[in-house]
PDB file of C-alpha atoms and ligand atoms in Angstrom:
ATOM      1  CA  MET A   1      -0.038   0.064   0.033  1.00 53.00           C
ATOM      2  CA  THR A   2       1.513   3.525  -0.896  1.00 61.00           C
ATOM      3  CA  GLU A   3       1.419   6.333   1.406  1.00 62.00           C
ATOM      4  CA  LYS A   4      -1.108   8.096  -0.759  1.00 60.00           C
ATOM      5  CA  ASN A   5      -3.913   5.470  -0.624  1.00 62.00           C
ATOM      6  CA  LYS A   6      -3.158   4.320   3.130  1.00 67.00           C
ATOM      7  CA  ILE A   7      -6.553   4.203   4.948  1.00 66.00           C
ATOM      8  CA  LEU A   8      -6.721   5.629   8.486  1.00 64.00           C
ATOM      9  CA  ILE A   9      -8.081   3.171  11.069  1.00 69.00           C
ATOM     10  CA  GLY A  10     -11.876   4.026  11.543  1.00 70.00           C
ATOM     11  CA  GLY A  11     -12.801   6.587  14.182  1.00 68.00           C
ATOM     12  CA  ILE A  12      -9.387   8.254  14.352  1.00 72.00           C
ATOM     13  CA  ILE A  13      -9.706  12.118  14.447  1.00 70.00           C
ATOM     14  CA  ASP A  14      -6.407  13.217  12.925  1.00 74.00           C
ATOM     15  CA  LYS A  15      -7.052  16.872  13.382  1.00 77.00           C
ATOM     16  CA  PRO A  16      -8.946  18.501  16.094  1.00 73.00           C
ATOM     17  CA  GLY A  17     -11.610  21.157  15.370  1.00 75.00           C
ATOM     18  CA  SER A  18     -12.148  19.974  11.844  1.00 76.00           C
ATOM     19  CA  SER A  19     -15.929  19.354  11.912  1.00 76.00           C
ATOM     20  CA  LYS A  20     -16.733  22.744  10.448  1.00 80.00           C
ATOM     21  CA  ASP A  21     -14.724  21.866   7.322  1.00 82.00           C
ATOM     22  CA  TYR A  22     -17.107  19.141   6.617  1.00 82.00           C
ATOM     23  CA  LYS A  23     -20.426  20.583   5.309  1.00 88.00           C
ATOM     24  CA  THR A  24     -22.708  17.729   6.073  1.00 87.00           C
ATOM     25  CA  GLY A  25     -25.585  19.485   4.419  1.00 92.00           C
ATOM     26  CA  SER A  26     -24.647  17.927   1.130  1.00 90.00           C
ATOM     27  CA  TRP A  27     -25.862  14.594   2.438  1.00 90.00           C
ATOM     28  CA  ARG A  28     -29.433  15.761   2.710  1.00 94.00           C
ATOM     29  CA  SER A  29     -32.211  14.064   0.778  1.00 95.00           C
ATOM     30  CA  GLN A  30     -34.942  15.388   3.009  1.00 97.00           C
ATOM     31  CA  VAL A  31     -35.217  18.862   4.678  1.00 97.00           C
ATOM     32  CA  PRO A  32     -36.663  19.803   7.889  1.00 98.00           C
ATOM     33  CA  VAL A  33     -39.365  22.526   7.459  1.00 98.00           C
ATOM     34  CA  TRP A  34     -39.795  24.505  10.752  1.00 98.00           C
ATOM     35  CA  ASP A  35     -43.058  26.157  11.628  1.00 98.00           C
ATOM     36  CA  LYS A  36     -42.138  29.126  13.732  1.00 97.00           C
ATOM     37  CA  LYS A  37     -45.834  29.735  14.750  1.00 98.00           C
ATOM     38  CA  LYS A  38     -46.251  26.197  16.147  1.00 98.00           C
ATOM     39  CA  CYS A  39     -42.899  26.206  18.050  1.00 98.00           C
ATOM     40  CA  ILE A  40     -43.039  26.635  21.768  1.00 98.00           C
ATOM     41  CA  GLN A  41     -39.225  27.159  22.042  1.00 98.00           C
ATOM     42  CA  CYS A  42     -38.727  24.048  24.303  1.00 98.00           C
ATOM     43  CA  LEU A  43     -35.221  23.685  22.611  1.00 98.00           C
ATOM     44  CA  VAL A  44     -35.533  19.808  22.568  1.00 98.00           C
ATOM     45  CA  CYS A  45     -34.584  19.798  18.913  1.00 98.00           C
ATOM     46  CA  VAL A  46     -31.577  21.903  19.638  1.00 98.00           C
ATOM     47  CA  ASN A  47     -30.274  19.387  22.208  1.00 97.00           C
ATOM     48  CA  TYR A  48     -30.958  16.368  20.080  1.00 97.00           C
ATOM     49  CA  CYS A  49     -29.564  17.509  16.635  1.00 97.00           C
ATOM     50  CA  PRO A  50     -26.435  15.495  16.095  1.00 94.00           C
ATOM     51  CA  GLU A  51     -24.902  18.208  13.814  1.00 93.00           C
ATOM     52  CA  ASN A  52     -25.441  20.909  16.374  1.00 94.00           C
ATOM     53  CA  CYS A  53     -26.892  22.865  13.519  1.00 96.00           C
ATOM     54  CA  ILE A  54     -30.059  24.426  15.067  1.00 98.00           C
ATOM     55  CA  PRO A  55     -28.639  27.824  16.213  1.00 97.00           C
ATOM     56  CA  LEU A  56     -29.801  29.911  19.164  1.00 97.00           C
ATOM     57  CA  LYS A  57     -30.385  33.702  19.099  1.00 97.00           C
ATOM     58  CA  GLU A  58     -31.107  35.300  22.525  1.00 97.00           C
ATOM     59  CA  ASP A  59     -32.009  31.875  24.035  1.00 97.00           C
ATOM     60  CA  LYS A  60     -34.424  31.019  21.169  1.00 98.00           C
ATOM     61  CA  ARG A  61     -33.872  28.589  18.314  1.00 98.00           C
ATOM     62  CA  VAL A  62     -33.766  30.177  15.002  1.00 98.00           C
ATOM     63  CA  GLU A  63     -33.670  28.664  11.353  1.00 98.00           C
ATOM     64  CA  THR A  64     -31.497  25.548  10.803  1.00 97.00           C
ATOM     65  CA  ASP A  65     -28.054  25.983   9.405  1.00 96.00           C
ATOM     66  CA  PHE A  66     -28.530  24.134   6.031  1.00 96.00           C
ATOM     67  CA  ASP A  67     -24.796  24.053   5.494  1.00 95.00           C
ATOM     68  CA  TYR A  68     -24.694  21.235   8.148  1.00 96.00           C
ATOM     69  CA  CYS A  69     -28.148  19.837   8.391  1.00 97.00           C
ATOM     70  CA  LYS A  70     -27.885  16.255   7.106  1.00 96.00           C
ATOM     71  CA  GLY A  71     -31.696  15.740   6.988  1.00 97.00           C
ATOM     72  CA  CYS A  72     -31.708  12.937   9.666  1.00 96.00           C
ATOM     73  CA  GLY A  73     -35.174  13.881  10.793  1.00 98.00           C
ATOM     74  CA  ILE A  74     -34.304  13.478  14.487  1.00 98.00           C
ATOM     75  CA  CYS A  75     -35.330  17.080  15.248  1.00 98.00           C
ATOM     76  CA  ALA A  76     -38.917  16.307  13.714  1.00 98.00           C
ATOM     77  CA  GLN A  77     -39.096  13.106  15.664  1.00 98.00           C
ATOM     78  CA  VAL A  78     -38.517  14.734  19.088  1.00 98.00           C
ATOM     79  CA  CYS A  79     -40.464  17.802  18.686  1.00 98.00           C
ATOM     80  CA  PRO A  80     -43.349  17.612  21.149  1.00 98.00           C
ATOM     81  CA  VAL A  81     -45.715  19.939  19.207  1.00 98.00           C
ATOM     82  CA  LYS A  82     -44.871  18.727  15.615  1.00 98.00           C
ATOM     83  CA  ALA A  83     -43.345  22.099  14.528  1.00 98.00           C
ATOM     84  CA  ILE A  84     -40.930  20.364  12.298  1.00 98.00           C
ATOM     85  CA  ILE A  85     -41.830  18.128   9.417  1.00 98.00           C
ATOM     86  CA  MET A  86     -39.531  16.428   6.846  1.00 98.00           C
ATOM     87  CA  LYS A  87     -40.058  16.989   3.243  1.00 98.00           C
ATOM     88  CA  GLU A  88     -38.298  15.499   0.161  1.00 95.00           C
ATOM     89  CA  GLY A  89     -35.546  17.593  -1.245  1.00 86.00           C
ATOM     90  CA  LYS A  90     -32.392  19.509  -0.417  1.00 80.00           C
TER      91      LYS A  90
HETATM   92  S1  SF4 B   1     -32.727  17.031  10.370  1.00 94.54           S
HETATM   93 FE1  SF4 B   1     -31.050  16.195  11.656  1.00 94.54          FE
HETATM   94  S2  SF4 B   1     -29.264  17.417  11.189  1.00 94.54           S
HETATM   95 FE2  SF4 B   1     -31.075  18.612  10.444  1.00 94.54          FE
HETATM   96  S3  SF4 B   1     -31.602  19.948  11.902  1.00 94.54           S
HETATM   97 FE3  SF4 B   1     -32.930  18.138  12.128  1.00 94.54          FE
HETATM   98  S4  SF4 B   1     -31.584  16.845  13.685  1.00 94.54           S
HETATM   99 FE4  SF4 B   1     -30.327  18.490  12.936  1.00 94.54          FE
HETATM  100  S1  SF4 B   2     -38.668  20.808  19.680  1.00 94.54           S
HETATM  101 FE1  SF4 B   2     -40.303  21.823  18.361  1.00 94.54          FE
HETATM  102  S2  SF4 B   2     -41.236  23.285  19.984  1.00 94.54           S
HETATM  103 FE2  SF4 B   2     -39.083  22.672  20.685  1.00 94.54          FE
HETATM  104  S3  SF4 B   2     -37.849  24.329  20.045  1.00 94.54           S
HETATM  105 FE3  SF4 B   2     -37.615  22.582  18.469  1.00 94.54          FE
HETATM  106  S4  SF4 B   2     -39.238  23.149  16.946  1.00 94.54           S
HETATM  107 FE4  SF4 B   2     -39.558  24.430  18.703  1.00 94.54          FE
END
């Protein structure tokens, strides 16, 4: 195996603080649609989002950061008032 095609052992983080470099939004096949009017600002979605891409502004959630939202649908699953629905698309 040459140095160029050497495969790192799974799970190794070879550079700290690199997650911002990987825009996981390109993985998305479904998009979370947030209904601001239904939202009760419980922040459950913020805590469950594995990409940490639901930002807060003055202690309230704001629109998803779609550069990093991978469309997993966890936010929609955990929202107690169904203020997020998943739709097909980017
Ligand atoms: S779909 Fe997944 S990645 Fe996107 S905001 Fe919801 S929980 Fe986060
Ligand atoms: S879980 Fe639902 S109600 Fe709670 S902050 Fe998120 S969108 Fe709003």
